[in-house]
mmCIF file of C-alpha atoms in Angstrom:
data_model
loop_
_atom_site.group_PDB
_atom_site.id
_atom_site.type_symbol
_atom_site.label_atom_id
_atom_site.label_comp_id
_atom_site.label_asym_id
_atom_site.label_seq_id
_atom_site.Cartn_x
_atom_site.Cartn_y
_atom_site.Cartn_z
ATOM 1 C CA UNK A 1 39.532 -28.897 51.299
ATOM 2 C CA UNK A 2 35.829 -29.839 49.997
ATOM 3 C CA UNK A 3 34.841 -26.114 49.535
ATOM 4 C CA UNK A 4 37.861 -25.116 47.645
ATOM 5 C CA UNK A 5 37.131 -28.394 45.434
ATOM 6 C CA UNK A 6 33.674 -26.887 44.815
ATOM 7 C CA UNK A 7 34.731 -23.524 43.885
ATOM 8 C CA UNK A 8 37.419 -24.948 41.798
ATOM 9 C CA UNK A 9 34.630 -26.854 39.883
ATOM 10 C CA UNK A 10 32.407 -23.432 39.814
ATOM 11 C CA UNK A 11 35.219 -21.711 38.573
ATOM 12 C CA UNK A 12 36.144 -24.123 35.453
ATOM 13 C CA UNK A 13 34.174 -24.297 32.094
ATOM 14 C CA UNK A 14 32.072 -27.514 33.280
ATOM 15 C CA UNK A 15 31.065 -25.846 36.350
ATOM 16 C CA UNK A 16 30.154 -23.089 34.430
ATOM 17 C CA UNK A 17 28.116 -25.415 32.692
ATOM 18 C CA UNK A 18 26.418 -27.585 34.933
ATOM 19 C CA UNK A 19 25.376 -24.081 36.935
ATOM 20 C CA UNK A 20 23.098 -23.277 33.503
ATOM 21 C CA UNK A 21 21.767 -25.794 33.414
ATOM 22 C CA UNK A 22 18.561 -26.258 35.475
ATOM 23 C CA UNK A 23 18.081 -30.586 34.869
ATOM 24 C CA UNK A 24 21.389 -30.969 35.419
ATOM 25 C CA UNK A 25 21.208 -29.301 39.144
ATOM 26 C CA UNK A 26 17.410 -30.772 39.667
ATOM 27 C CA UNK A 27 19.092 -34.464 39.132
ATOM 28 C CA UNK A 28 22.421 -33.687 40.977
ATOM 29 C CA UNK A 29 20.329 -32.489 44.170
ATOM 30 C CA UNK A 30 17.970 -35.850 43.444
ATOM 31 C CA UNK A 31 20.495 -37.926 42.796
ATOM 32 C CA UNK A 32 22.995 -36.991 45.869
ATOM 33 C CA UNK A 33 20.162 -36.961 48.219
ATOM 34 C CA UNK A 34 19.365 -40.194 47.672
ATOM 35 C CA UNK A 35 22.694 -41.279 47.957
ATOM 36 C CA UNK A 36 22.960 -39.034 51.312
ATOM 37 C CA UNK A 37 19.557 -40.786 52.395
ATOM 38 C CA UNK A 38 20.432 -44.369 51.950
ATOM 39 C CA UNK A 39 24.181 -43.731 54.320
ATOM 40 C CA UNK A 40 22.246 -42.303 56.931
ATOM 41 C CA UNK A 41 19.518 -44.697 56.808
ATOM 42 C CA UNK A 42 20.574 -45.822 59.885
ATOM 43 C CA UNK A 43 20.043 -42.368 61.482
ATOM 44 C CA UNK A 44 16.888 -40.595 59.012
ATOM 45 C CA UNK A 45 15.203 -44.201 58.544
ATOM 46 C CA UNK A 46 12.033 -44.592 61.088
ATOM 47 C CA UNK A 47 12.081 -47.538 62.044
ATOM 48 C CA UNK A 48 15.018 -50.611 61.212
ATOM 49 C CA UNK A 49 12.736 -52.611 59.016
ATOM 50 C CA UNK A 50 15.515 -56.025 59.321
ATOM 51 C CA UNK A 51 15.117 -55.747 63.171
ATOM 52 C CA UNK A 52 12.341 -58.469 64.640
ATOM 53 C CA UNK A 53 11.397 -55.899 67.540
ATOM 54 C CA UNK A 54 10.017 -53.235 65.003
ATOM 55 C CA UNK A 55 8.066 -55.897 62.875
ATOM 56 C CA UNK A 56 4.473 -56.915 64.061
ATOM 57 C CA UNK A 57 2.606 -58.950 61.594
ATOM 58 C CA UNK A 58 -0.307 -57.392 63.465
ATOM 59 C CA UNK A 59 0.627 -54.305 61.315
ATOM 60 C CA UNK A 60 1.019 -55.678 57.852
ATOM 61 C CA UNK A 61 -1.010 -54.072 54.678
ATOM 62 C CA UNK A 62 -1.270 -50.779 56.572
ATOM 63 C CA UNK A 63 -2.359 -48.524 53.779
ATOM 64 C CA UNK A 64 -0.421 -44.922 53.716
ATOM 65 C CA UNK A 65 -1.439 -42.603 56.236
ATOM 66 C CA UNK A 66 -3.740 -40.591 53.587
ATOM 67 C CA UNK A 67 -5.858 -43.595 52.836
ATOM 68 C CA UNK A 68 -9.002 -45.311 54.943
ATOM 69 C CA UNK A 69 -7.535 -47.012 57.670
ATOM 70 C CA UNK A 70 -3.906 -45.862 57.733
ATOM 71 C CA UNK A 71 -1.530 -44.916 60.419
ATOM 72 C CA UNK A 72 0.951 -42.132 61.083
ATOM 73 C CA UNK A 73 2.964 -44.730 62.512
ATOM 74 C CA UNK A 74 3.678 -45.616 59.126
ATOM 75 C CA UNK A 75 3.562 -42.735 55.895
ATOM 76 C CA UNK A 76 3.792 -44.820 53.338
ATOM 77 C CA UNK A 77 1.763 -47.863 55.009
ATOM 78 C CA UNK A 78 3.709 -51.550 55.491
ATOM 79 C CA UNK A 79 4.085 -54.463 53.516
ATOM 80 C CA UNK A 80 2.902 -57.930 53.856
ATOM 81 C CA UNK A 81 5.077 -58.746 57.028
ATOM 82 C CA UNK A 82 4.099 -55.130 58.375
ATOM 83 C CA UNK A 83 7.393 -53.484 57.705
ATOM 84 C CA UNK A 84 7.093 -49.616 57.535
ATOM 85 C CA UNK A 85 7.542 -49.233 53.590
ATOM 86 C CA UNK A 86 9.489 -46.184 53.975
ATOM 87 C CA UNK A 87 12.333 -47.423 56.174
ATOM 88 C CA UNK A 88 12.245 -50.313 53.461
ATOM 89 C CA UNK A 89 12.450 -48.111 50.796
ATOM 90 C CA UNK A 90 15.574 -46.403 51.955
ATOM 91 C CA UNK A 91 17.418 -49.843 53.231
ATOM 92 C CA UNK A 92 16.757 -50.699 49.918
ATOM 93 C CA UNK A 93 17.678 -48.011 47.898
ATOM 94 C CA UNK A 94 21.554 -48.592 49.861
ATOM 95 C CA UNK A 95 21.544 -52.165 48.634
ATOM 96 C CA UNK A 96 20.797 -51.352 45.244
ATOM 97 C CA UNK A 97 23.366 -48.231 45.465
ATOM 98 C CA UNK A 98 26.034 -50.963 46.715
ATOM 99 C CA UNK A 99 25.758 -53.096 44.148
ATOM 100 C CA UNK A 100 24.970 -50.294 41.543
ATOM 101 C CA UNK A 101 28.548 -48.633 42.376
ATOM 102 C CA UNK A 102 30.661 -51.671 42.982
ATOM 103 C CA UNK A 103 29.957 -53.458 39.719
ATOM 104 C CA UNK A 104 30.378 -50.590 37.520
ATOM 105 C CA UNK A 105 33.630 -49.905 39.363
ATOM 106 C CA UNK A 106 34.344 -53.803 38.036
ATOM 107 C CA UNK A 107 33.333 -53.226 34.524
ATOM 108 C CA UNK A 108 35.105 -49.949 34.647
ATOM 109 C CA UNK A 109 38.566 -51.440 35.459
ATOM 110 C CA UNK A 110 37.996 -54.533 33.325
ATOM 111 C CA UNK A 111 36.733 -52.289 30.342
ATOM 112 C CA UNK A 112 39.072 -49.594 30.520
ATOM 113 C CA UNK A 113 42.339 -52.485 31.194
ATOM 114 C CA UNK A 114 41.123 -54.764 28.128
ATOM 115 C CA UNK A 115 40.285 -51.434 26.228
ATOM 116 C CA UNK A 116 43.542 -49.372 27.207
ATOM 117 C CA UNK A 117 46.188 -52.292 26.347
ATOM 118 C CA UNK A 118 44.280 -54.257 22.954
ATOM 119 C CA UNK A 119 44.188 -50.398 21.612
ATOM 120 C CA UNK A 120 47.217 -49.791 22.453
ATOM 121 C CA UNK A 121 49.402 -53.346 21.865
ATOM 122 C CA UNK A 122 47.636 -54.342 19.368
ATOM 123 C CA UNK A 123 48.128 -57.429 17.600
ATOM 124 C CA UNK A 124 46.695 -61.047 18.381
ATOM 125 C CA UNK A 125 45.731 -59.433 21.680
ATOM 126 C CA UNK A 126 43.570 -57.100 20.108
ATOM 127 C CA UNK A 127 41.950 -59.137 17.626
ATOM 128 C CA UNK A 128 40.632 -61.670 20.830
ATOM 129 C CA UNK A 129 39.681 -58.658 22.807
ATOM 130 C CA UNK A 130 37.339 -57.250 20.217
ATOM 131 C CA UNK A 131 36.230 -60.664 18.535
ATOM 132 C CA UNK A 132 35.342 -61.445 22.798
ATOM 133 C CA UNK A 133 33.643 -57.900 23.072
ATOM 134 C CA UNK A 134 31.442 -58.222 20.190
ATOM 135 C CA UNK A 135 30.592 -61.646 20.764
ATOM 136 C CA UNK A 136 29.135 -60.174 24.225
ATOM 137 C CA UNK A 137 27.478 -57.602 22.939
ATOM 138 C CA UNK A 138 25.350 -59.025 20.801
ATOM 139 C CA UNK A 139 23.593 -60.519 24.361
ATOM 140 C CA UNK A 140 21.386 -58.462 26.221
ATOM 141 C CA UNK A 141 23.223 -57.228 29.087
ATOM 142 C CA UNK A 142 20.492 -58.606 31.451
ATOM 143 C CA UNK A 143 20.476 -62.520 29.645
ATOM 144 C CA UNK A 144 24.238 -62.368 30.005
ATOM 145 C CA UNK A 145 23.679 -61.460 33.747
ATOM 146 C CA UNK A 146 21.374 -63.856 34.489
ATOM 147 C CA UNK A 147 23.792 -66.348 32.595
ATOM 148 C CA UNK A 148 27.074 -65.239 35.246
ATOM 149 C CA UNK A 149 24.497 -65.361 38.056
ATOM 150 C CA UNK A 150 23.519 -68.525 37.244
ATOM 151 C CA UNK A 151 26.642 -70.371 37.164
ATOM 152 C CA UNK A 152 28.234 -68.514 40.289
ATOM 153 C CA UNK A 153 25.066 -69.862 41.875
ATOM 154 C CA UNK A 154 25.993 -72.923 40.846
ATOM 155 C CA UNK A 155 29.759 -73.351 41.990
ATOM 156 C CA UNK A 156 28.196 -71.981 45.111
ATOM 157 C CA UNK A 157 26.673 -73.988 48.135
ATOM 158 C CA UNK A 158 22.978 -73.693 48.510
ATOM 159 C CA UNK A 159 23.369 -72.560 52.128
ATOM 160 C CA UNK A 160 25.547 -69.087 51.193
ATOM 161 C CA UNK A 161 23.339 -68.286 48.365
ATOM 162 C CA UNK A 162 22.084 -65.846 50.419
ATOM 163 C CA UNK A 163 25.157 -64.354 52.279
ATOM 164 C CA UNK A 164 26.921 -64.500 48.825
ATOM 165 C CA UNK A 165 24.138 -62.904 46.971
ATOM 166 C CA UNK A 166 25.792 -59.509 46.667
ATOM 167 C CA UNK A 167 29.022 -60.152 45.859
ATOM 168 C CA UNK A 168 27.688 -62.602 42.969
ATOM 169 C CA UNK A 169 25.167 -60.031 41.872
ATOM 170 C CA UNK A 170 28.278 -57.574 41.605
ATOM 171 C CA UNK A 171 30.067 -60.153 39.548
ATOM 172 C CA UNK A 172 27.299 -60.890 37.078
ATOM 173 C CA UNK A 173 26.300 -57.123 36.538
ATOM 174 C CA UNK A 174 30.150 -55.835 36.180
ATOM 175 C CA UNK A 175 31.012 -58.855 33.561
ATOM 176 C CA UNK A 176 27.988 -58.077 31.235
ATOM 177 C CA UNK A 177 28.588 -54.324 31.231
ATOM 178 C CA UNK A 178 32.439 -53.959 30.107
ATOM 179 C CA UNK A 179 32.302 -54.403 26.656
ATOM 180 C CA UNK A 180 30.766 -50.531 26.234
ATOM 181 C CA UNK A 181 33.914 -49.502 28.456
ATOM 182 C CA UNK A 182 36.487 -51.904 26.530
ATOM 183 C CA UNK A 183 35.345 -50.272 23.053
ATOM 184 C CA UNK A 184 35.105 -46.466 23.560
ATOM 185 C CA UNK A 185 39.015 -46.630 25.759
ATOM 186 C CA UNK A 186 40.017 -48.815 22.338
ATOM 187 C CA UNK A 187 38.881 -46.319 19.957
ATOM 188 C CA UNK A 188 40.399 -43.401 22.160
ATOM 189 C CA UNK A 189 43.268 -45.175 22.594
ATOM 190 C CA UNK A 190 43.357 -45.449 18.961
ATOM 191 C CA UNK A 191 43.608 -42.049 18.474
ATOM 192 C CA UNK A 192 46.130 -40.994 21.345
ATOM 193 C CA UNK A 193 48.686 -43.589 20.530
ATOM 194 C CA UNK A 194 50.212 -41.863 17.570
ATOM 195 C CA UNK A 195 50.145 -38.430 18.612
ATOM 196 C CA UNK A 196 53.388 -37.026 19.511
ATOM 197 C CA UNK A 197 53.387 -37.166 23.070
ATOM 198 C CA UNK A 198 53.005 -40.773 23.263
ATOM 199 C CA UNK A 199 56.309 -40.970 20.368
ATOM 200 C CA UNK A 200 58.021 -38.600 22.246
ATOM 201 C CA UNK A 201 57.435 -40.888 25.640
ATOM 202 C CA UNK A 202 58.731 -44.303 23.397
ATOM 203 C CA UNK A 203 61.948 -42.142 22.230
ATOM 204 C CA UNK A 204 62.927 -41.009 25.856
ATOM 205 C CA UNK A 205 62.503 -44.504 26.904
ATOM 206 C CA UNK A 206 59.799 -44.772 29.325
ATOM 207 C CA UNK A 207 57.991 -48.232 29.131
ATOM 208 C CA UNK A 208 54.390 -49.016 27.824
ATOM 209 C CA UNK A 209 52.848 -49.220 31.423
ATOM 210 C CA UNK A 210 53.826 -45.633 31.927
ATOM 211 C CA UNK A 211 52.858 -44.430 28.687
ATOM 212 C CA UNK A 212 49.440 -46.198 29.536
ATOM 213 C CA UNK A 213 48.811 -45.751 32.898
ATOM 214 C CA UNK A 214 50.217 -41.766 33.211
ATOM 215 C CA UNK A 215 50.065 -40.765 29.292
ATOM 216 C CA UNK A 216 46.896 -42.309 27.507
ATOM 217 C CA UNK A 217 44.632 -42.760 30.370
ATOM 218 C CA UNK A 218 44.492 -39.471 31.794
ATOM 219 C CA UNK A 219 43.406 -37.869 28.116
ATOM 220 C CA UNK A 220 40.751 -40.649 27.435
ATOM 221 C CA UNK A 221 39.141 -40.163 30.890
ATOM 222 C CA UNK A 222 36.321 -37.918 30.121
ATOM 223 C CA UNK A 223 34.290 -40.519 27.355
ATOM 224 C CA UNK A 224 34.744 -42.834 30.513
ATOM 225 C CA UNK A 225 33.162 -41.218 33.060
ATOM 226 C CA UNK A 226 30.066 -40.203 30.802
ATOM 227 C CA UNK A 227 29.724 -44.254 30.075
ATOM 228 C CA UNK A 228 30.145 -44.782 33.928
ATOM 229 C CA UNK A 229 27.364 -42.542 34.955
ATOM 230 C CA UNK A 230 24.870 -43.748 32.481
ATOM 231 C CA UNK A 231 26.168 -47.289 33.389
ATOM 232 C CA UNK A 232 25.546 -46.647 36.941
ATOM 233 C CA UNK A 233 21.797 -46.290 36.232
ATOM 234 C CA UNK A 234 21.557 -49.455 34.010
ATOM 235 C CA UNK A 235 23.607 -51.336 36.791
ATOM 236 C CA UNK A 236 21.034 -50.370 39.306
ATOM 237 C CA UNK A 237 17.813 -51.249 36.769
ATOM 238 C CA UNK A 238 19.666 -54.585 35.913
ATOM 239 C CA UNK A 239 20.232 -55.884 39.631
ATOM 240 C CA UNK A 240 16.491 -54.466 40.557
ATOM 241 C CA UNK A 241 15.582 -57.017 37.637
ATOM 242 C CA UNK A 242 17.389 -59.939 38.515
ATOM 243 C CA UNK A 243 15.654 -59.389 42.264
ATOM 244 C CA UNK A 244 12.096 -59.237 40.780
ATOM 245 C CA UNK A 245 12.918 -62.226 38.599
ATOM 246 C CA UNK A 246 13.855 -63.437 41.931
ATOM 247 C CA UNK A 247 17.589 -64.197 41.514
ATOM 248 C CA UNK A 248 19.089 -61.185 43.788
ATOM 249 C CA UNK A 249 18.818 -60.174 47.242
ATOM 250 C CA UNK A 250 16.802 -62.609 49.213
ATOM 251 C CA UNK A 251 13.436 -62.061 51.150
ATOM 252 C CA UNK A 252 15.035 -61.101 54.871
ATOM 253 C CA UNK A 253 17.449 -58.446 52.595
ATOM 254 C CA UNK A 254 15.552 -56.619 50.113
ATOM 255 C CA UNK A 255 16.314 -53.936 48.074
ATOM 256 C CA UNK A 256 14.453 -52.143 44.991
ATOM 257 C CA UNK A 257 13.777 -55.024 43.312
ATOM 258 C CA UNK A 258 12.776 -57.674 45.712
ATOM 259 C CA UNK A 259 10.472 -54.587 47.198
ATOM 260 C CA UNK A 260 8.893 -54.615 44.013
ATOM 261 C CA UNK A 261 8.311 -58.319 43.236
ATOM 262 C CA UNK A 262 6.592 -58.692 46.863
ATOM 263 C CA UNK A 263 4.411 -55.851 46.491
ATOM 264 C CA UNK A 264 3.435 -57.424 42.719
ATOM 265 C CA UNK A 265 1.833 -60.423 44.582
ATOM 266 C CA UNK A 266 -0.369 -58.415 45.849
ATOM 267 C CA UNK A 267 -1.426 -55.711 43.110
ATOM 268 C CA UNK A 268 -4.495 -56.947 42.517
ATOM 269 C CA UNK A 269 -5.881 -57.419 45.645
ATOM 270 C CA UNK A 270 -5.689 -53.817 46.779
ATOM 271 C CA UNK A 271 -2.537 -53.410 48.224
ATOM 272 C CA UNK A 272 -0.870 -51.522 45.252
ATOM 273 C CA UNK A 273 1.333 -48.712 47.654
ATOM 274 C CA UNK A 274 3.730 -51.952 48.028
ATOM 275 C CA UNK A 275 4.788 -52.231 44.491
ATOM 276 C CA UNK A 276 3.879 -48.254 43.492
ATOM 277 C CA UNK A 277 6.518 -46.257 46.209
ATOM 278 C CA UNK A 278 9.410 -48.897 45.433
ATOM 279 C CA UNK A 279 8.700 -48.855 41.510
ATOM 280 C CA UNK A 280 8.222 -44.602 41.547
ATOM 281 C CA UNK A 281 11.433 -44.473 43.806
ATOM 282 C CA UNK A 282 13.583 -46.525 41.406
ATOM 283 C CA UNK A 283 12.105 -44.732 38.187
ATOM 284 C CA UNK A 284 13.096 -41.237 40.308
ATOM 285 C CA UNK A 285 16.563 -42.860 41.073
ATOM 286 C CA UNK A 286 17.184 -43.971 37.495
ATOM 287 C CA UNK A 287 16.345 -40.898 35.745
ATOM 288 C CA UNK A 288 18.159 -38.525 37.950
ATOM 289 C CA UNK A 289 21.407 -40.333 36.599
ATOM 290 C CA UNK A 290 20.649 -40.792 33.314
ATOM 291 C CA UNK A 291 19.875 -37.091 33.135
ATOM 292 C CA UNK A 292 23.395 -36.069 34.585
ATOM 293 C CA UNK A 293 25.210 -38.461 32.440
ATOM 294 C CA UNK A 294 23.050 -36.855 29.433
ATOM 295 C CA UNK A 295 24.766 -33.462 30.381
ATOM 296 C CA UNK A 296 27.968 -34.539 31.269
ATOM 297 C CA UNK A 297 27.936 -36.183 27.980
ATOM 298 C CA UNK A 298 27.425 -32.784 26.544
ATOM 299 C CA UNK A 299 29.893 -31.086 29.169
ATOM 300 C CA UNK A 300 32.409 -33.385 27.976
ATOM 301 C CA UNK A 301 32.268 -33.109 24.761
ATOM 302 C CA UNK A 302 33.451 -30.119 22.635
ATOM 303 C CA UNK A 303 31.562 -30.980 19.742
ATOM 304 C CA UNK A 304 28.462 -31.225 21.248
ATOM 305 C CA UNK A 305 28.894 -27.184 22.906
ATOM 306 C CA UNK A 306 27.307 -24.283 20.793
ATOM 307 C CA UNK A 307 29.808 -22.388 19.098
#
């Protein structure tokens, strides 16, 4: 089944594409590998950095193995409660994935729903959509975060803060990244609505659910997945943010971010490879996406391809 999905993709114009070019397959391998990594941490990861019997406070600020005084116990040395910074790195790296995926999943579905029906019923509906999605937008996606975080936090009890902290982080990332998703499905929408397809669908009978769900969507789907990939990346930066401001995963679950606010506390005394491998990882992470959604933005779009 998966190898005839990959030659049918090799075969088409796209795969055609993405097999020319070379940053598109350099960021595919990067970006799948890390993805591959982070579900097998369990398996690839040296030691489990959340489990007490691997943890020895005897063993924290190891510097990596190349530096004075480091151990090949531990490449990329330990952090301050002697964790090995590599098996941390990859834990991580799942946690932010988690998160990453499941709220632009959310905004996705709440973009594409608000986008799909306003363009498409128009009306009073419409006009509150938009008025709501440009009232949005003019907030920076990470203040509008931290807004939703907050007040979840707030209906929540201090002692689940922690337990809950994913599924809040999720919430606050998805709800400040629809509007992108709710305009570009409008404007397609827009556009497909009064071709003849969709008249010919109204004059046989078949109701505006149908015409929405089996009709529009399906021909507006390519804008969306381009804004989904590049929104992947910016949902991973934004919940690595909100965990070095110190609002996301806590201390016992850390993942980019947290990684990288601990290791800041202790920049300037010397220990810089706690801060350094986390921040390099996530820059690596972030780019590899935003360079595939950069050419399946270009993939995707007919204009964009050299005559």
């Amino acid at each position: 089944m998966i190898p005839q999905i990959i030659k049918t993709f090799l075969d088409s114009d796209i795969g055609y594409s993405f097999m020319k070019s070379k940053v598109a397959i350099i960021s595919s391998v990067i970006f799948f590998t890390i993805v591959l990594v982070s579900l097998l941490a369990v398996i690839i990861s040296p030691y489990n950095p959340f489990d007490p019997k691997n943890v020895s406070l005897m063993d924290a600020f190891t510097p990596p193995i190349w530096s004075v005084g480091g151990s090949v116990d531990f490449l990329l040395g330990t952090d301050q409660q002697g964790r090995d910074m590599l098996s941390t790195m990859i834990y991580g790296s799942q946690i932010s994935l988690i998160v990453g995926f499941s709220s632009i999943i959310f905004a996705t579905f709440l973009g594409v729903f608000l986008g799909v029906t306003s363009g498409y019923l128009g009306g009073r509906y419409e006009i509150i959509v938009m008025r709501l999605t440009d009232v949005q937008l003019t907030i920076p996606s990470i203040l509008m975060a931290l807004l939703v975080d907050g007040i979840a936090r707030g209906f929540i009890s201090k002692s689940l803060h922690d337990d809950m902290a994913i599924y809040v982080l999720i919430l606050a990332i998805g709800i400040s990244e629809w509007p992108q998703f709710a305009r570009i499905t409008r404007a397609a929408t827009l556009v497909e609505k009064n071709k003849e397809y969709v008249l010919a669908s109204k004059i046989i009978g078949l109701s505006d659910i149908i015409i929405m769900l089996k009709h529009i969507l399906p021909n507006i789907l390519r804008p969306i997945l381009v804004i989904a990939t590049i929104g992947l990346s910016q949902a991973i930066i934004t919940e690595s943010t909100l965990s070095f401001l110190g609002v996301g995963f806590p201390p016992t679950n850390p993942s980019l971010g947290t990684l990288i606010r601990f290791g800041n506390n202790f920049l300037f005394s010397g220990e810089w490879w706690i801060t350094f491998f986390p921040a390099i990882f996530l820059v690596i992470l972030a780019l590899s996406i935003n360079l595939l959604g950069d050419w399946m933005r270009d993939a995707l779009n007919p204009k964009l391809k050299v005559r």
